[in-house]
Amino acid sequence: MNSALLLNYSTFGYLFASFIYVAAFLFKSNKAALGGTFFTAITVIGQTAALGLRWYESYQIGIGHAPLTNMYESLVVFSWTIAGFYLYLEFKFKNRTIGAFALPFAFAAMVFAESGWLNISQEINPLIPALQSNWLIAHVMTCFVGYAAFAVACGIGVMYIIKDSSANKDEGLMGTFPPLRVLDEINHKTMVFGFIWLTAGIITGAIWANSAWGTYWSWDPKETWSLITWFFYAAILHARFTRGWQGTVVAWLAIGGFFNVLFTYYGVNFLLSGLHSYGS
Amino acid sequence: MSKKKNSIWMFFASVKLALFVLFILATASIIGTIVPQDAPPQEYHQFYGSVLEGVGLYSAKAVSIVTKISTILSIDDMYRSWWFNSLLGLLSLNLIICSIERLPDVWRLVVMDNHQTKIGRLSSMRHKLILTSTDSIDQTTSKLQQLLASMGWATSKSEKEGGSLLFSQKTPWTRLGVYAVHLSILVIFAGAAVGFFYGHKGGLNLPETLSSKVIYQYGSGEELDLGFTIKCNWFHMTRYPNGAPKEYQSELVIIEDGKEILTEVIEVNHPLTYKGWTFYQSSFESHKKYIITVTNRDNDIPERFLVPLRQAVRWQNEELLFAVKDLVPTDTPMVYNFRLLVSDGKGGQHNLILEANTPKTLTRADGTEYVFQVKEFFSTGLQVAKDPGVILVYIGCGLMLAGLGVAFFMSHRRLWVYIHEQDGTTTILVAGTANKNKPGFERNFADISAKLINSQSFEVQK
Ligand code: HEM
C-alpha cells in the first residue's frame, strides 16, 4: 500500500459518497443518506492515512516534509478539509441533504489533483529553504479550513437558491431541504467560520513571511487576493449585521465569494506571478 | 457634539462609506495585481502596449499617454502611493468615528443597571415562563435564588412594584467584541505606520570572513549605520540528492567595541536579531574562487589562501605550492569535490580529492603533517530589517482573532425573574434575552425552565 494508491481510492470514495448523497436526496431516503455519511467518514479516515503515509514516504526519500507543498498536495488537502468540515456540519445541524451539495466539491478537488488535466505533478518534491518552516503547516491548514468552509457555503447557497426559486418550497423534493430560514442560518454560520479561519490564515502567512524575510506584508498577488477575498466576506457580514441582508442575496454572495476563493487559490498561480510559486 | 449631529460627522460615521472605501480599495488592489509593480519604465511601455493591442487601440502615442497617466497616478507603485494610503487613512477615520458614534450606546448596555428594566418589557420578551408557588414571596425568592445559583446563574435582588426582581447576566462585555475587532485594524495600521516612519529595510552582501558596520537601504542604496559590526564566518549550502538547494546557512558574529558579543548560525526562516536589527538569510553569491585552509600539525595554526581555479599559490614559510586543479562531480548534481595538487617542496607531488569542508591530512617525506581543507568562496546575501512596528501588528492580529471569537461565538445573556402576588397567588415571571446566537439561548432558556419545573417547587401557570 502506498499513498498514491490510497489517494486514488479516496477519489472514488468521494465519488461514491457524493453519488449516495445525491441519490438519497432524489429518492428522499434518509436511510440511504446515512450510507453517504458512512462512506464520507471512511474516505476521510483513509485520506488522513494517505496524507500521513505520504508524509512518511517523503522522509524515506530523504526530503521529509508535511504534504502541503505543491498544487497536488494542496488539492488533496482541500478535498480532505471540505469532507471533514462537511461531516462536522452534518453532525452539528443534523441534516444530510447538504451532503449532495458539499461532497461533490471534495470529489472535484480530487479529480483535479489526480486526472492530469491541469498538468499537476504528483511527485513529492524537495522543499526549497523558504518553505521549511513550522508556519507552513499552520498557514496552509488555516487557509484550507477557511476555503473548505467557503466551498460548503457555496453549496448551501446553491441549495438556498434552488429551494427559493421552486414553486413548492415545502413539498416533494424541496421538502427534504432544511427550511429556508435554517439554510440561511447555516450559510451565515459557515461563512463566519470560514472568515475566522481565513483571518487566521492571512495572519499566520504574515508571521511566516516576517520570519522568512522580514516583511510581513509585501502586496504580492496572492496576498493581495486573499485580502480581497477577506474584504469580500467582511462586506457580506457587515451587510448582514448592519443592513439586515439575508436570504437570496447572501446565497448569491456566498457563491460569488467562492469564485473569489478559487481565483485566490488557483487563478493567481496561473494568471499572475509572485512569491507563492505553488504549482507553477 | 450637539444633539443634532452635523452631516459631515454622520458621513464619516456611516457604514456606507466603509463599504464604498473597501470596494475602491479592493478594485485598486486588483489592478495592482495585474499591472506590474515597481518595474523598470520600459516594462510599462511593453505592458500597456500589449494591453492596448489587446483592445485594438494600439498606437505609440496611446501607449505613451497611458504610461504617463499610470505614472502620474502611481499605478506602477500603487500600494505605496499617496492616494492608496490616504484611502487606508480614510478607512481608519471611518472606523474611529463610527466607533465613537456607537460605542457610548453599547457601553451603556454593558454597564447598565438591569434592575431598572420595566416589568412590562419582561412580559413581552420572547423567552419567558410563568410559574406559581404556594409559598410566600420571600420564601419563593430565596428558593429561586438558590436554584438559579446552582445552575450557574447567580442573581442579585431588588424590590420592585410590590414584588422582588432577581437578575443575572453572563458576559455583558462580549458586546465590545466587535469594537475589539475594529480597534485591531487600527492597531495593525498603526504598526504599519510605525514601520514606515521608523523602520529600515536593506540588504548586505557579506563575503565570508569579512565584516561590515553598515547595510544598504533598499531602493535608495543609501548606507545605514548599524551601530555595531556584523561579520560572516562562513556560508554553507546543502543540497538534496537531486541537487535542489536544501538549506542556506551562515555563521554570523556580532562585534561591538572590538568584542565578539554573539555568534549564531542563521538559516532561511531562522534569522538573527540584535538590537532591533534582524538578519535574514536570503541569498548567496559564488565568487568562483576557493578558500584553501592549510594547517601545519606541529603548531596547529591554520593559514588561509584565496585562489581562483587552476591558479597555484605558494606558502612561502612551509615551501608548499598548491592549486585547485579542477572540480570533480559527485553523485549529487551541482555538488563537487575538489582536486587539489600539492607540491610539497621536498620533491613530492600529491593529488588530493577533497570534499567541501572536510579536512584531509597529507604527510610530507620529512614527516611533517599538513591538514588541507577546501571550500568555495561565497558571499552571504542578507536581508536586514529593523521594524519597531511589527510588535504592534502582531498585537493587532491577536486582538483581531480574539475579538472575532468573542463577536461571533459569545453573547450577552440576561435573565430576569420577577416574583409578585397576583390574584392572591405568588406568581413568578422568568424572562431572558441574548443579543446573539438566539438558538443557543433558546436551548439555555429551555434548560432553565425544565430545571425549575422539575424542582417540583412550582406549578406551571395554566
Ligand atoms: C475590513 C475591516 C473590518 C472588519 C474585519 C470588521 C469586522 C466586523 C465584524 C466581525 C463585525 C461583526 C459583528 C457582530 O457580530 O455583531 C462587525 C460589525 C460592524 N462593523 Fe465592522 N469591520 C471592518 C470594518 C468596518 C468599518 C470600516 C466600519 C465603519 C463604519 C465598520 C462598522 C461596523 C458596524 C457598525 C458593525 C455593527 C456593530 C454592531 O453590531 O454593533 N466595520 N465588523
CSV table of N, CA and C in Angstrom, one decimal, chain B residues 64-174:
chain,number,residue,atom,x,y,z
B,64,SER,N,2.2,56.0,-24.9
B,64,SER,CA,2.9,56.9,-24.1
B,64,SER,C,1.9,57.7,-23.2
B,65,ILE,N,0.7,58.0,-23.7
B,65,ILE,CA,-0.2,58.7,-22.8
B,65,ILE,C,-0.6,57.8,-21.6
B,66,VAL,N,-1.0,56.5,-21.9
B,66,VAL,CA,-1.4,55.6,-20.9
B,66,VAL,C,-0.3,55.4,-19.8
B,67,THR,N,0.9,55.3,-20.3
B,67,THR,CA,2.1,55.1,-19.4
B,67,THR,C,2.2,56.3,-18.5
B,68,LYS,N,2.0,57.5,-19.2
B,68,LYS,CA,2.2,58.8,-18.4
B,68,LYS,C,1.1,58.8,-17.3
B,69,ILE,N,-0.2,58.5,-17.7
B,69,ILE,CA,-1.2,58.6,-16.7
B,69,ILE,C,-0.9,57.6,-15.5
B,70,SER,N,-0.4,56.4,-16.0
B,70,SER,CA,-0.1,55.4,-15.0
B,70,SER,C,0.9,55.9,-14.0
B,71,THR,N,1.9,56.7,-14.5
B,71,THR,CA,3.0,57.2,-13.6
B,71,THR,C,2.4,58.3,-12.7
B,72,ILE,N,1.6,59.2,-13.3
B,72,ILE,CA,1.0,60.2,-12.5
B,72,ILE,C,0.2,59.7,-11.4
B,73,LEU,N,-0.6,58.7,-11.6
B,73,LEU,CA,-1.5,58.1,-10.6
B,73,LEU,C,-0.7,57.0,-9.8
B,74,SER,N,0.6,56.9,-10.1
B,74,SER,CA,1.4,55.9,-9.3
B,74,SER,C,0.8,54.5,-9.4
B,75,ILE,N,0.1,54.1,-10.6
B,75,ILE,CA,-0.4,52.8,-10.7
B,75,ILE,C,0.8,51.8,-10.7
B,76,ASP,N,1.9,52.3,-11.1
B,76,ASP,CA,3.1,51.4,-11.1
B,76,ASP,C,3.8,51.2,-9.8
B,77,ASP,N,3.3,51.9,-8.8
B,77,ASP,CA,3.8,51.7,-7.4
B,77,ASP,C,2.7,52.0,-6.4
B,78,MET,N,1.6,51.3,-6.7
B,78,MET,CA,0.3,51.8,-6.1
B,78,MET,C,0.2,51.6,-4.6
B,79,TYR,N,0.7,50.5,-4.1
B,79,TYR,CA,0.5,50.3,-2.7
B,79,TYR,C,1.3,51.2,-1.8
B,80,ARG,N,2.2,52.0,-2.5
B,80,ARG,CA,2.9,53.0,-1.7
B,80,ARG,C,2.5,54.4,-2.1
B,81,SER,N,1.5,54.5,-3.0
B,81,SER,CA,1.1,55.8,-3.5
B,81,SER,C,0.3,56.6,-2.4
B,82,TRP,N,0.3,57.9,-2.6
B,82,TRP,CA,-0.3,58.7,-1.6
B,82,TRP,C,-1.8,58.4,-1.5
B,83,TRP,N,-2.4,58.2,-2.7
B,83,TRP,CA,-3.9,58.0,-2.7
B,83,TRP,C,-4.3,56.7,-2.1
B,84,PHE,N,-3.5,55.6,-2.3
B,84,PHE,CA,-3.9,54.4,-1.8
B,84,PHE,C,-3.8,54.4,-0.2
B,85,ASN,N,-2.7,55.0,0.2
B,85,ASN,CA,-2.6,55.1,1.7
B,85,ASN,C,-3.6,56.1,2.3
B,86,SER,N,-4.0,57.1,1.5
B,86,SER,CA,-5.0,58.0,2.0
B,86,SER,C,-6.3,57.3,2.2
B,87,LEU,N,-6.6,56.3,1.3
B,87,LEU,CA,-7.8,55.5,1.4
B,87,LEU,C,-7.8,54.7,2.7
B,88,LEU,N,-6.6,54.1,3.0
B,88,LEU,CA,-6.5,53.4,4.2
B,88,LEU,C,-6.7,54.3,5.4
B,89,GLY,N,-6.2,55.5,5.3
B,89,GLY,CA,-6.4,56.5,6.3
B,89,GLY,C,-7.8,56.8,6.5
B,90,LEU,N,-8.5,57.0,5.3
B,90,LEU,CA,-9.9,57.3,5.4
B,90,LEU,C,-10.7,56.2,6.0
B,91,LEU,N,-10.3,54.9,5.7
B,91,LEU,CA,-11.0,53.8,6.4
B,91,LEU,C,-10.8,53.8,7.9
B,92,SER,N,-9.5,54.2,8.3
B,92,SER,CA,-9.3,54.3,9.7
B,92,SER,C,-10.2,55.4,10.4
B,93,LEU,N,-10.2,56.5,9.7
B,93,LEU,CA,-11.0,57.6,10.2
B,93,LEU,C,-12.5,57.2,10.4
B,94,ASN,N,-12.9,56.5,9.3
B,94,ASN,CA,-14.3,56.0,9.3
B,94,ASN,C,-14.5,55.0,10.5
B,95,LEU,N,-13.6,54.2,10.7
B,95,LEU,CA,-13.7,53.2,11.8
B,95,LEU,C,-13.7,53.9,13.1
B,96,ILE,N,-12.8,54.9,13.3
B,96,ILE,CA,-12.8,55.6,14.6
B,96,ILE,C,-14.1,56.4,14.8
B,97,ILE,N,-14.5,57.1,13.8
B,97,ILE,CA,-15.7,57.9,14.0
B,97,ILE,C,-17.0,57.1,14.2
B,98,CYS,N,-17.0,56.0,13.4
B,98,CYS,CA,-18.1,55.0,13.6
B,98,CYS,C,-18.2,54.5,15.0
B,99,SER,N,-17.0,54.2,15.5
B,99,SER,CA,-16.9,53.6,16.9
B,99,SER,C,-17.3,54.7,17.9
B,100,ILE,N,-16.8,55.9,17.8
B,100,ILE,CA,-17.1,57.0,18.7
B,100,ILE,C,-18.7,57.2,18.7
B,101,GLU,N,-19.2,57.0,17.5
B,101,GLU,CA,-20.7,57.2,17.4
B,101,GLU,C,-21.5,56.1,18.1
B,102,ARG,N,-21.0,54.9,18.0
B,102,ARG,CA,-21.8,53.8,18.5
B,102,ARG,C,-21.4,53.3,19.9
B,103,LEU,N,-20.1,53.5,20.2
B,103,LEU,CA,-19.6,52.9,21.5
B,103,LEU,C,-20.4,53.3,22.7
B,104,PRO,N,-20.7,54.6,22.9
B,104,PRO,CA,-21.4,55.0,24.1
B,104,PRO,C,-22.7,54.2,24.4
B,105,ASP,N,-23.5,54.0,23.3
B,105,ASP,CA,-24.7,53.2,23.5
B,105,ASP,C,-24.4,51.8,23.9
B,106,VAL,N,-23.4,51.2,23.3
B,106,VAL,CA,-23.0,49.8,23.6
B,106,VAL,C,-22.5,49.7,25.0
B,107,TRP,N,-21.7,50.7,25.4
B,107,TRP,CA,-21.1,50.8,26.7
B,107,TRP,C,-22.3,50.8,27.8
B,108,ARG,N,-23.3,51.6,27.5
B,108,ARG,CA,-24.4,51.8,28.4
B,108,ARG,C,-25.1,50.4,28.6
B,109,LEU,N,-25.2,49.6,27.5
B,109,LEU,CA,-25.7,48.3,27.6
B,109,LEU,C,-24.9,47.3,28.5
B,110,VAL,N,-23.6,47.6,28.4
B,110,VAL,CA,-22.7,46.7,29.2
B,110,VAL,C,-22.8,47.0,30.7
B,111,VAL,N,-22.9,48.3,31.0
B,111,VAL,CA,-22.8,48.6,32.4
B,111,VAL,C,-24.2,48.9,33.1
B,112,MET,N,-25.2,48.8,32.3
B,112,MET,CA,-26.5,49.3,32.8
B,112,MET,C,-27.0,48.5,33.9
B,113,ASP,N,-27.9,49.1,34.7
B,113,ASP,CA,-28.5,48.5,35.9
B,113,ASP,C,-29.8,47.8,35.4
B,114,ASN,N,-29.7,46.5,35.3
B,114,ASN,CA,-30.9,45.8,34.7
B,114,ASN,C,-32.0,45.6,35.7
B,115,HIS,N,-31.8,46.1,36.9
B,115,HIS,CA,-32.9,46.1,37.8
B,115,HIS,C,-33.9,47.2,37.5
B,116,GLN,N,-33.5,48.2,36.6
B,116,GLN,CA,-34.4,49.2,36.2
B,116,GLN,C,-35.3,48.8,35.1
B,117,THR,N,-35.1,47.6,34.6
B,117,THR,CA,-36.0,47.2,33.4
B,117,THR,C,-37.4,47.2,33.8
B,118,LYS,N,-38.3,47.7,33.0
B,118,LYS,CA,-39.7,47.8,33.2
B,118,LYS,C,-40.3,46.3,33.2
B,119,ILE,N,-41.1,46.1,34.1
B,119,ILE,CA,-41.8,44.8,34.2
B,119,ILE,C,-42.6,44.5,32.9
B,120,GLY,N,-43.1,45.5,32.4
B,120,GLY,CA,-43.9,45.4,31.1
B,120,GLY,C,-43.0,44.8,30.0
B,121,ARG,N,-41.8,45.2,30.0
B,121,ARG,CA,-40.9,44.7,29.0
B,121,ARG,C,-40.6,43.3,29.2
B,122,LEU,N,-40.5,42.8,30.4
B,122,LEU,CA,-40.2,41.4,30.7
B,122,LEU,C,-41.3,40.5,30.1
B,123,SER,N,-42.5,41.0,30.4
B,123,SER,CA,-43.6,40.1,29.9
B,123,SER,C,-43.8,40.1,28.4
B,124,SER,N,-43.1,41.0,27.7
B,124,SER,CA,-43.2,40.9,26.3
B,124,SER,C,-42.0,40.3,25.6
B,125,MET,N,-41.1,39.7,26.4
B,125,MET,CA,-39.9,39.1,25.9
B,125,MET,C,-40.3,37.7,25.3
B,126,ARG,N,-39.5,37.3,24.3
B,126,ARG,CA,-39.8,36.1,23.6
B,126,ARG,C,-39.6,34.8,24.4
B,127,HIS,N,-38.5,34.9,25.2
B,127,HIS,CA,-38.3,33.7,26.1
B,127,HIS,C,-38.9,34.0,27.5
B,128,LYS,N,-40.0,33.4,27.8
B,128,LYS,CA,-40.5,33.6,29.2
B,128,LYS,C,-41.2,32.4,29.6
B,129,LEU,N,-41.4,32.4,31.0
B,129,LEU,CA,-42.1,31.2,31.6
B,129,LEU,C,-42.8,31.8,32.8
B,130,ILE,N,-44.0,31.4,33.0
B,130,ILE,CA,-44.8,31.8,34.2
B,130,ILE,C,-45.1,30.7,35.1
B,131,LEU,N,-44.7,30.8,36.4
B,131,LEU,CA,-44.9,29.8,37.3
B,131,LEU,C,-45.7,30.3,38.5
B,132,THR,N,-46.2,29.5,39.3
B,132,THR,CA,-46.8,29.9,40.5
B,132,THR,C,-46.3,29.1,41.7
B,133,SER,N,-46.4,29.6,42.9
B,133,SER,CA,-45.9,28.9,44.1
B,133,SER,C,-46.9,29.1,45.2
B,134,THR,N,-47.0,28.1,46.1
B,134,THR,CA,-47.9,28.3,47.2
B,134,THR,C,-47.2,29.0,48.4
B,135,ASP,N,-45.8,29.2,48.3
B,135,ASP,CA,-45.1,29.8,49.3
B,135,ASP,C,-45.2,31.3,49.2
B,136,SER,N,-44.7,32.0,50.3
B,136,SER,CA,-44.7,33.5,50.2
B,136,SER,C,-43.7,34.0,49.2
B,137,ILE,N,-43.8,35.3,49.0
B,137,ILE,CA,-42.9,35.9,48.0
B,137,ILE,C,-41.4,35.7,48.5
B,138,ASP,N,-41.2,36.0,49.8
B,138,ASP,CA,-39.8,35.9,50.3
B,138,ASP,C,-39.2,34.5,50.2
B,139,GLN,N,-40.1,33.5,50.6
B,139,GLN,CA,-39.6,32.2,50.6
B,139,GLN,C,-39.3,31.8,49.1
B,140,THR,N,-40.2,32.1,48.2
B,140,THR,CA,-40.1,31.7,46.8
B,140,THR,C,-38.8,32.4,46.2
B,141,THR,N,-38.6,33.6,46.6
B,141,THR,CA,-37.4,34.3,46.1
B,141,THR,C,-36.1,33.7,46.5
B,142,SER,N,-36.0,33.3,47.8
B,142,SER,CA,-34.8,32.7,48.2
B,142,SER,C,-34.6,31.3,47.6
B,143,LYS,N,-35.7,30.6,47.5
B,143,LYS,CA,-35.7,29.3,46.8
B,143,LYS,C,-35.2,29.4,45.4
B,144,LEU,N,-35.7,30.4,44.7
B,144,LEU,CA,-35.3,30.6,43.3
B,144,LEU,C,-33.8,31.0,43.2
B,145,GLN,N,-33.4,31.9,44.1
B,145,GLN,CA,-32.0,32.3,44.1
B,145,GLN,C,-31.1,31.1,44.2
B,146,GLN,N,-31.5,30.2,45.1
B,146,GLN,CA,-30.7,29.0,45.3
B,146,GLN,C,-30.6,28.2,44.1
B,147,LEU,N,-31.8,27.9,43.5
B,147,LEU,CA,-31.9,27.1,42.3
B,147,LEU,C,-31.1,27.6,41.2
B,148,LEU,N,-31.3,28.9,40.9
B,148,LEU,CA,-30.6,29.6,39.8
B,148,LEU,C,-29.1,29.6,40.0
B,149,ALA,N,-28.7,29.8,41.2
B,149,ALA,CA,-27.2,29.8,41.5
B,149,ALA,C,-26.6,28.5,41.2
B,150,SER,N,-27.4,27.4,41.6
B,150,SER,CA,-26.9,26.1,41.3
B,150,SER,C,-26.8,25.8,39.8
B,151,MET,N,-27.5,26.5,39.0
B,151,MET,CA,-27.4,26.4,37.5
B,151,MET,C,-26.4,27.3,37.0
B,152,GLY,N,-25.7,28.0,37.8
B,152,GLY,CA,-24.7,28.9,37.3
B,152,GLY,C,-25.2,30.3,37.0
B,153,TRP,N,-26.4,30.7,37.5
B,153,TRP,CA,-26.9,32.0,37.2
B,153,TRP,C,-27.1,32.7,38.6
B,154,ALA,N,-26.0,33.2,39.2
B,154,ALA,CA,-26.1,33.9,40.5
B,154,ALA,C,-26.8,35.2,40.3
B,155,THR,N,-27.8,35.4,41.1
B,155,THR,CA,-28.7,36.6,40.9
B,155,THR,C,-28.5,37.6,41.9
B,156,SER,N,-28.8,38.9,41.6
B,156,SER,CA,-28.9,40.0,42.5
B,156,SER,C,-30.4,40.3,42.6
B,157,LYS,N,-30.7,40.9,43.8
B,157,LYS,CA,-32.2,41.1,44.1
B,157,LYS,C,-32.5,42.6,44.3
B,158,SER,N,-33.7,43.0,43.9
B,158,SER,CA,-34.2,44.3,44.2
B,158,SER,C,-35.7,44.2,44.5
B,159,GLU,N,-36.2,45.2,45.2
B,159,GLU,CA,-37.6,45.3,45.4
B,159,GLU,C,-38.2,46.1,44.3
B,160,LYS,N,-39.3,45.6,43.8
B,160,LYS,CA,-39.9,46.3,42.6
B,160,LYS,C,-41.4,46.1,42.6
B,161,GLU,N,-42.1,47.2,42.5
B,161,GLU,CA,-43.6,47.2,42.4
B,161,GLU,C,-44.2,46.1,43.2
B,162,GLY,N,-43.9,46.1,44.5
B,162,GLY,CA,-44.5,45.2,45.4
B,162,GLY,C,-44.0,43.8,45.3
B,163,GLY,N,-43.1,43.5,44.5
B,163,GLY,CA,-42.6,42.1,44.4
B,163,GLY,C,-41.0,42.2,44.5
B,164,SER,N,-40.4,41.1,44.2
B,164,SER,CA,-38.9,41.2,44.1
B,164,SER,C,-38.5,40.8,42.7
B,165,LEU,N,-37.4,41.4,42.3
B,165,LEU,CA,-36.8,41.2,41.0
B,165,LEU,C,-35.4,40.6,41.1
B,166,LEU,N,-35.3,39.4,40.5
B,166,LEU,CA,-33.9,38.8,40.5
B,166,LEU,C,-33.3,39.0,39.1
B,167,PHE,N,-32.0,39.3,39.1
B,167,PHE,CA,-31.4,39.5,37.8
B,167,PHE,C,-30.0,38.8,37.8
B,168,SER,N,-29.7,38.2,36.6
B,168,SER,CA,-28.4,37.6,36.4
B,168,SER,C,-28.0,37.7,35.0
B,169,GLN,N,-26.8,37.9,34.7
B,169,GLN,CA,-26.3,38.0,33.3
B,169,GLN,C,-25.0,37.4,33.1
B,170,LYS,N,-24.7,37.0,31.9
B,170,LYS,CA,-23.5,36.4,31.5
B,170,LYS,C,-22.8,37.2,30.5
B,171,THR,N,-21.5,37.4,30.7
B,171,THR,CA,-20.6,38.1,29.7
B,171,THR,C,-21.1,39.3,29.0
B,172,PRO,N,-21.5,40.3,29.8
B,172,PRO,CA,-22.0,41.6,29.1
B,172,PRO,C,-20.9,42.2,28.3
B,173,TRP,N,-19.6,42.0,28.7
B,173,TRP,CA,-18.5,42.7,28.0
B,173,TRP,C,-18.4,42.1,26.5
B,174,THR,N,-19.0,41.0,26.2
B,174,THR,CA,-18.8,40.5,24.9
B,174,THR,C,-19.4,41.4,23.8
